[in-house]
Coordinates of C-alpha atoms in Angstrom, one line a residue:
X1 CA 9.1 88.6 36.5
X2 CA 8.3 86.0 33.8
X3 CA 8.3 82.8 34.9
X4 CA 9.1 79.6 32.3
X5 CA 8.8 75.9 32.9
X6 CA 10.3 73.2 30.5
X7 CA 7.5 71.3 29.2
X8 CA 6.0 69.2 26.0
X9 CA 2.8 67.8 28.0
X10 CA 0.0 69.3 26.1
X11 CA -2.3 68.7 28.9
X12 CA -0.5 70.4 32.0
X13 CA 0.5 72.7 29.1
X14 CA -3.0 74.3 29.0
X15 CA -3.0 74.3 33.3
X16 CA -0.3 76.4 33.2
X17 CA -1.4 78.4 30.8
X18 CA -4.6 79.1 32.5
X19 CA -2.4 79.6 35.9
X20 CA -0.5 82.1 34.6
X21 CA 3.1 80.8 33.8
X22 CA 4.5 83.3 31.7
X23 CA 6.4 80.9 29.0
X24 CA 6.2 77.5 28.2
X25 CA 9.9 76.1 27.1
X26 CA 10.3 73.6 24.4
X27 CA 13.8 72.3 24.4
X28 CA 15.3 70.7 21.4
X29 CA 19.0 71.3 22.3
X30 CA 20.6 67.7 21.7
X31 CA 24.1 69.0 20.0
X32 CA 26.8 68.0 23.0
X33 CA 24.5 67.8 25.9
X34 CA 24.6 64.3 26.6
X35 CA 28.3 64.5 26.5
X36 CA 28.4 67.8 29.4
X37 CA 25.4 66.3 31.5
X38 CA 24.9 62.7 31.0
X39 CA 26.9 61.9 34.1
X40 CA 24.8 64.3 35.9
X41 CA 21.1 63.9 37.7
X42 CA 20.0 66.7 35.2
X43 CA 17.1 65.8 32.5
X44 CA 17.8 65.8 28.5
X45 CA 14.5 66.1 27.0
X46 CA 12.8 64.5 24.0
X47 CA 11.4 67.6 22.6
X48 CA 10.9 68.1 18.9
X49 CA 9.6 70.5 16.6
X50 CA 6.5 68.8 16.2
X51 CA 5.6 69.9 19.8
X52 CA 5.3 73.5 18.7
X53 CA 2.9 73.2 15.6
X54 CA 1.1 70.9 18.3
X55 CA 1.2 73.6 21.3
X56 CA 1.2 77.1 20.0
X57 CA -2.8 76.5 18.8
X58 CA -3.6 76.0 23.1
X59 CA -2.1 79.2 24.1
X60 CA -4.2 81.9 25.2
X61 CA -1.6 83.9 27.6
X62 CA 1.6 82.0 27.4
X63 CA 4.4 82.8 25.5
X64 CA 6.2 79.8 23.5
X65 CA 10.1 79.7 23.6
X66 CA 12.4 77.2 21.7
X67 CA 15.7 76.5 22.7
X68 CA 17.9 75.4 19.3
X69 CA 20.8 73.8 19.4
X70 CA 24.0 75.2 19.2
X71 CA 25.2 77.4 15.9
X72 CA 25.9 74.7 13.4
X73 CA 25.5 74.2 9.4
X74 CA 21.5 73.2 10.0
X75 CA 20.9 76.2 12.0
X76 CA 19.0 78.5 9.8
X77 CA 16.8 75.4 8.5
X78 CA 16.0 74.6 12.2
X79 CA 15.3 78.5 12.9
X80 CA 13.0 79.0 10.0
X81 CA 11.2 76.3 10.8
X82 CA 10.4 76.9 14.3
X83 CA 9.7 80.3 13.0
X84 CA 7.0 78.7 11.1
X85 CA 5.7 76.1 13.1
X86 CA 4.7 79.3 15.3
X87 CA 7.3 80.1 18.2
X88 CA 7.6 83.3 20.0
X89 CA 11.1 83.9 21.0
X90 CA 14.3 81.5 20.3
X91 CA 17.3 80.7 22.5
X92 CA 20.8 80.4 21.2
X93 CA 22.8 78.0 24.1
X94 CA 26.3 77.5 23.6
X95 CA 27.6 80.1 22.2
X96 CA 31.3 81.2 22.1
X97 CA 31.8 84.1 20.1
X98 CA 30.1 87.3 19.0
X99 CA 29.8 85.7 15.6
X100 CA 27.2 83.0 16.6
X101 CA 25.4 85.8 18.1
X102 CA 25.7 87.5 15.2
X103 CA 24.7 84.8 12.8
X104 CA 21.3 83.8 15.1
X105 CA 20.3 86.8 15.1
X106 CA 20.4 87.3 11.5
X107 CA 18.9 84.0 10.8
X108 CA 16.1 85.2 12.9
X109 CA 15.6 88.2 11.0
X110 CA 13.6 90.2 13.5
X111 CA 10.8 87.4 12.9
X112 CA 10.7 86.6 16.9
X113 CA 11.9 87.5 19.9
X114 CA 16.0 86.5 20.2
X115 CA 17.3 85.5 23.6
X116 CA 21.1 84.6 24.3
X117 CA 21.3 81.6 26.8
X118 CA 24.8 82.5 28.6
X119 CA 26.4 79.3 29.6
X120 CA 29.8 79.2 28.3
X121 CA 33.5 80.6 29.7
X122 CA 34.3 81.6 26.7
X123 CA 31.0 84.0 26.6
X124 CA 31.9 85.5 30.0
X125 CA 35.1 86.6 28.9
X126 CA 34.0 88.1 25.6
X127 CA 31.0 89.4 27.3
X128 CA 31.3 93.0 26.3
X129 CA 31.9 92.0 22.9
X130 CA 28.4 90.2 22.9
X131 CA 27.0 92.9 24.1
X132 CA 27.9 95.2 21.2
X133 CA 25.7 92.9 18.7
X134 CA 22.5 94.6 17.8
X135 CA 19.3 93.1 17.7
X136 CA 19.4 91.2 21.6
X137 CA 16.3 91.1 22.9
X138 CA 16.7 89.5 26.5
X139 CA 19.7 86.8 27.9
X140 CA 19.1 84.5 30.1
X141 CA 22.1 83.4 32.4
X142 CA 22.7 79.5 32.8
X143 CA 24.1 78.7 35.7
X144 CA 24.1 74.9 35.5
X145 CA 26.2 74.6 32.1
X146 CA 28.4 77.6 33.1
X147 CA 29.3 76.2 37.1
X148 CA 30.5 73.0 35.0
X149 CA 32.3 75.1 32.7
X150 CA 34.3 76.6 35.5
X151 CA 34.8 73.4 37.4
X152 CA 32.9 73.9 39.9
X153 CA 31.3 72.2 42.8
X154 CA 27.5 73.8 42.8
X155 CA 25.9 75.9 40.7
X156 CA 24.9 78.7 43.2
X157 CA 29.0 79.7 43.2
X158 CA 28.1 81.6 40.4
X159 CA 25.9 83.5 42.7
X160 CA 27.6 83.8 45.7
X161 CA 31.0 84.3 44.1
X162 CA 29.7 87.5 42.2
X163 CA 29.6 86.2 38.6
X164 CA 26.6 86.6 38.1
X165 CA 26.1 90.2 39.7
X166 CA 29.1 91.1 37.6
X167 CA 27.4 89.7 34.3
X168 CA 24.0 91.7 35.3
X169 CA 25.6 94.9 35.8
X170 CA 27.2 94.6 32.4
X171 CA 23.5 93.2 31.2
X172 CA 21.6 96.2 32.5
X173 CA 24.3 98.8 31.3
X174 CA 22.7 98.0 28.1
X175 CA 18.9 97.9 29.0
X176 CA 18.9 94.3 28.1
X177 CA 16.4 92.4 29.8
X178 CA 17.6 89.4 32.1
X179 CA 17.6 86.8 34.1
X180 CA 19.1 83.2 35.4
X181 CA 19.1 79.8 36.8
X182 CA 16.3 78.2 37.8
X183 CA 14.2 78.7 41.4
X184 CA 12.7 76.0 43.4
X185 CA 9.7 76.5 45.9
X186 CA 9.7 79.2 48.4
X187 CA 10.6 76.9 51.4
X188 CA 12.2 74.0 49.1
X189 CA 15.3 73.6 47.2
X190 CA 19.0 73.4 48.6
X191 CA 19.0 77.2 48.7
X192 CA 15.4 77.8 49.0
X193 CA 13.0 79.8 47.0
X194 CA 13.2 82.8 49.0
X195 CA 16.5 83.5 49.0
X196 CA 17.0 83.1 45.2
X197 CA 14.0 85.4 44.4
X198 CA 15.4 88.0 46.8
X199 CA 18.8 87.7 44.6
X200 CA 16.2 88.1 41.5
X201 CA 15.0 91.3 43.1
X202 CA 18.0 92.8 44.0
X203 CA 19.8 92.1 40.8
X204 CA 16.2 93.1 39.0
X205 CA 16.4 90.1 36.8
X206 CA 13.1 89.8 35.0
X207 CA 12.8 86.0 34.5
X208 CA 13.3 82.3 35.8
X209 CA 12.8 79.2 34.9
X210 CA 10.7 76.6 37.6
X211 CA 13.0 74.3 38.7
X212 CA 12.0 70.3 38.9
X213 CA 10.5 71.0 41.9
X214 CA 7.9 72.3 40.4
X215 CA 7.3 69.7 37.4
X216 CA 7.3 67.1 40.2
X217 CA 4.9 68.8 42.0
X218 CA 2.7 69.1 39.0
X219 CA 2.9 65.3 37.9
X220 CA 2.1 64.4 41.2
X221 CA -0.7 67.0 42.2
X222 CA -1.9 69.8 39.7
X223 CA -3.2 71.5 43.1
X224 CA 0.2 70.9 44.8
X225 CA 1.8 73.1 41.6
X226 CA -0.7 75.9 41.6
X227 CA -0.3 76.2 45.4
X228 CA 3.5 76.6 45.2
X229 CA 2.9 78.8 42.1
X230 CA 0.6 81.1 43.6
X231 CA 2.9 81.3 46.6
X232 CA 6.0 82.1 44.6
X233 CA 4.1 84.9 42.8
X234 CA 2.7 86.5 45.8
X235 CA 5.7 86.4 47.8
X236 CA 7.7 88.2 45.1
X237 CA 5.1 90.9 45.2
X238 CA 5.1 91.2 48.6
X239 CA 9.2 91.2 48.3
X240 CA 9.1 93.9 45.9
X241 CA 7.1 96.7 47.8
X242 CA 8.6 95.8 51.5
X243 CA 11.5 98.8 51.7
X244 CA 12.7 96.7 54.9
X245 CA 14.3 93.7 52.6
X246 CA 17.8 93.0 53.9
X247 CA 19.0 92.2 50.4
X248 CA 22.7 92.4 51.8
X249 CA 22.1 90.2 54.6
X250 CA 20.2 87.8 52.1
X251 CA 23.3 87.5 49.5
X252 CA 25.6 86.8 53.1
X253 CA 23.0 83.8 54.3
X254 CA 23.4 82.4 50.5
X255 CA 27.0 82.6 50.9
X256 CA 27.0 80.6 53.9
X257 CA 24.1 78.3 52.7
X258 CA 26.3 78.0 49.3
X259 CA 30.0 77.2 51.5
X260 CA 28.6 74.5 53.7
X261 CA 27.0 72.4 50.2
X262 CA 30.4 72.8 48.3
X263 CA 32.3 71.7 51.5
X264 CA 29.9 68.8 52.7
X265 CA 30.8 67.9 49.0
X266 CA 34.7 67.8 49.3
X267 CA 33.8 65.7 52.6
X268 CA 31.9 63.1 50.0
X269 CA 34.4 63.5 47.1
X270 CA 37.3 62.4 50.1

């Protein structure tokens, strides 16, 4: 399991580094996000390109991924120079069609590592479609963008409701590497830690992103961060080599955990 956290702070850059977080995530989408989340408690970053040339130099075992904005008519200029400035793998968000895929992964060139950021309707429906392009290194499900997509109420639906086990199976079917969403602390979040990296295991998703629980807990107290962090990581081992998981009775609890936040919503919206 690789685990990424969003972050431009060269300082608890190199903690985490030295922790052991698998990729540090420099995001520079801008294109339409303020427009899909800026009435939303979600964070639009100030990244830039600059952070790359400055952050790629302090890496010793991290990996360095870029999100890029959407396909537009500045993409290949924005690719090639993240290319240059020293990045590892690039994310494509937004996409709609197989021919965005098919452009980004062109521009890239086989130059870096090229990983689809699934977040759209449109992408779930042309899924198989997708799939046929050549040159996909790893996708990363987004559950945030795509539950506002759908219209709905929490972005675990995706989980409970079986979209995103029906994206992995189509996923694996072509030994493409995987994963999605984010994952808070093992006994924190509104469907905790736990049960999310039990979903991760049974759906053998390879990667996550650490949610804002995590960030917090680093502003606030490096020690607090590598605490959780070691936890998270040991507990997934542990997960993986106990045959006595319930996995099934795990996906039934997030169902229930997953019904009674939507519905305590309604209650609000009314």
């Amino acid at each position: 399991m690789k685990f990424m956290i969003i972050e431009n702070d060269l300082e608890l850059i190199k903690k985490y580094d030295s922790l052991g977080v698998d990729r540090i995530f420099i995001d520079l989408e801008i294109l339409g996000k303020k427009e899909r989340q800026g009435h939303l408690d979600t964070v639009i970053s100030n990244h830039s390109i600059d952070d790359i040339k400055n952050i790629k130099p302090h890496l010793k075992n991290s990996k360095l991924l870029v999100r890029i904005n959407p396909i537009n008519k500045n993409s290949k200029l924005e690719i090639d120079t993240c290319i240059e400035s020293g990045v590892d793998i690039l994310m494509l968000p937004m996409f709609k069609t197989k021919k965005e895929v098919e452009t980004f992964i062109s521009y890239i060139d086989g130059r870096v590592k090229a990983c689809l950021l699934l977040e759209t309707t449109q992408a779930l429906c042309r899924i198989d479609d997708i799939l046929e392009v050549d040159g996909i290194d790893e996708i990363h499900i987004g559950l945030n963008d795509l539950h506002l997509a759908m219209n709905l109420d929490f972005m675990f639906e995706l989980l409970s409701g079986g979209i995103v086990d029906y994206l992995c199976k189509k996923i694996k079917n072509k030994n493409i590497p995987f994963g999605f969403g984010g994952i808070a602390t093992i006994d924190g979040g509104m469907i905790s830690g736990e049960m999310v990296l039990k979903e991760h295991i049974r759906l053998q998703s390879s990667m996550v992103i650490l949610s804002r629980a995590f960030k917090n807990a680093a502003i606030e107290d490096f020690i607090k961060f590598e605490k959780e962090f070691l936890k998270l990581k040991y507990r997934l081992e542990e997960l993986k080599k106990d045959k006595n998981v319930d996995f099934i009775s795990n996906i039934e609890d997030i169902k229930k955990a997953v019904n009674k936040i939507v519905e305590s919503k309604k209650e609000i919206d009314v």
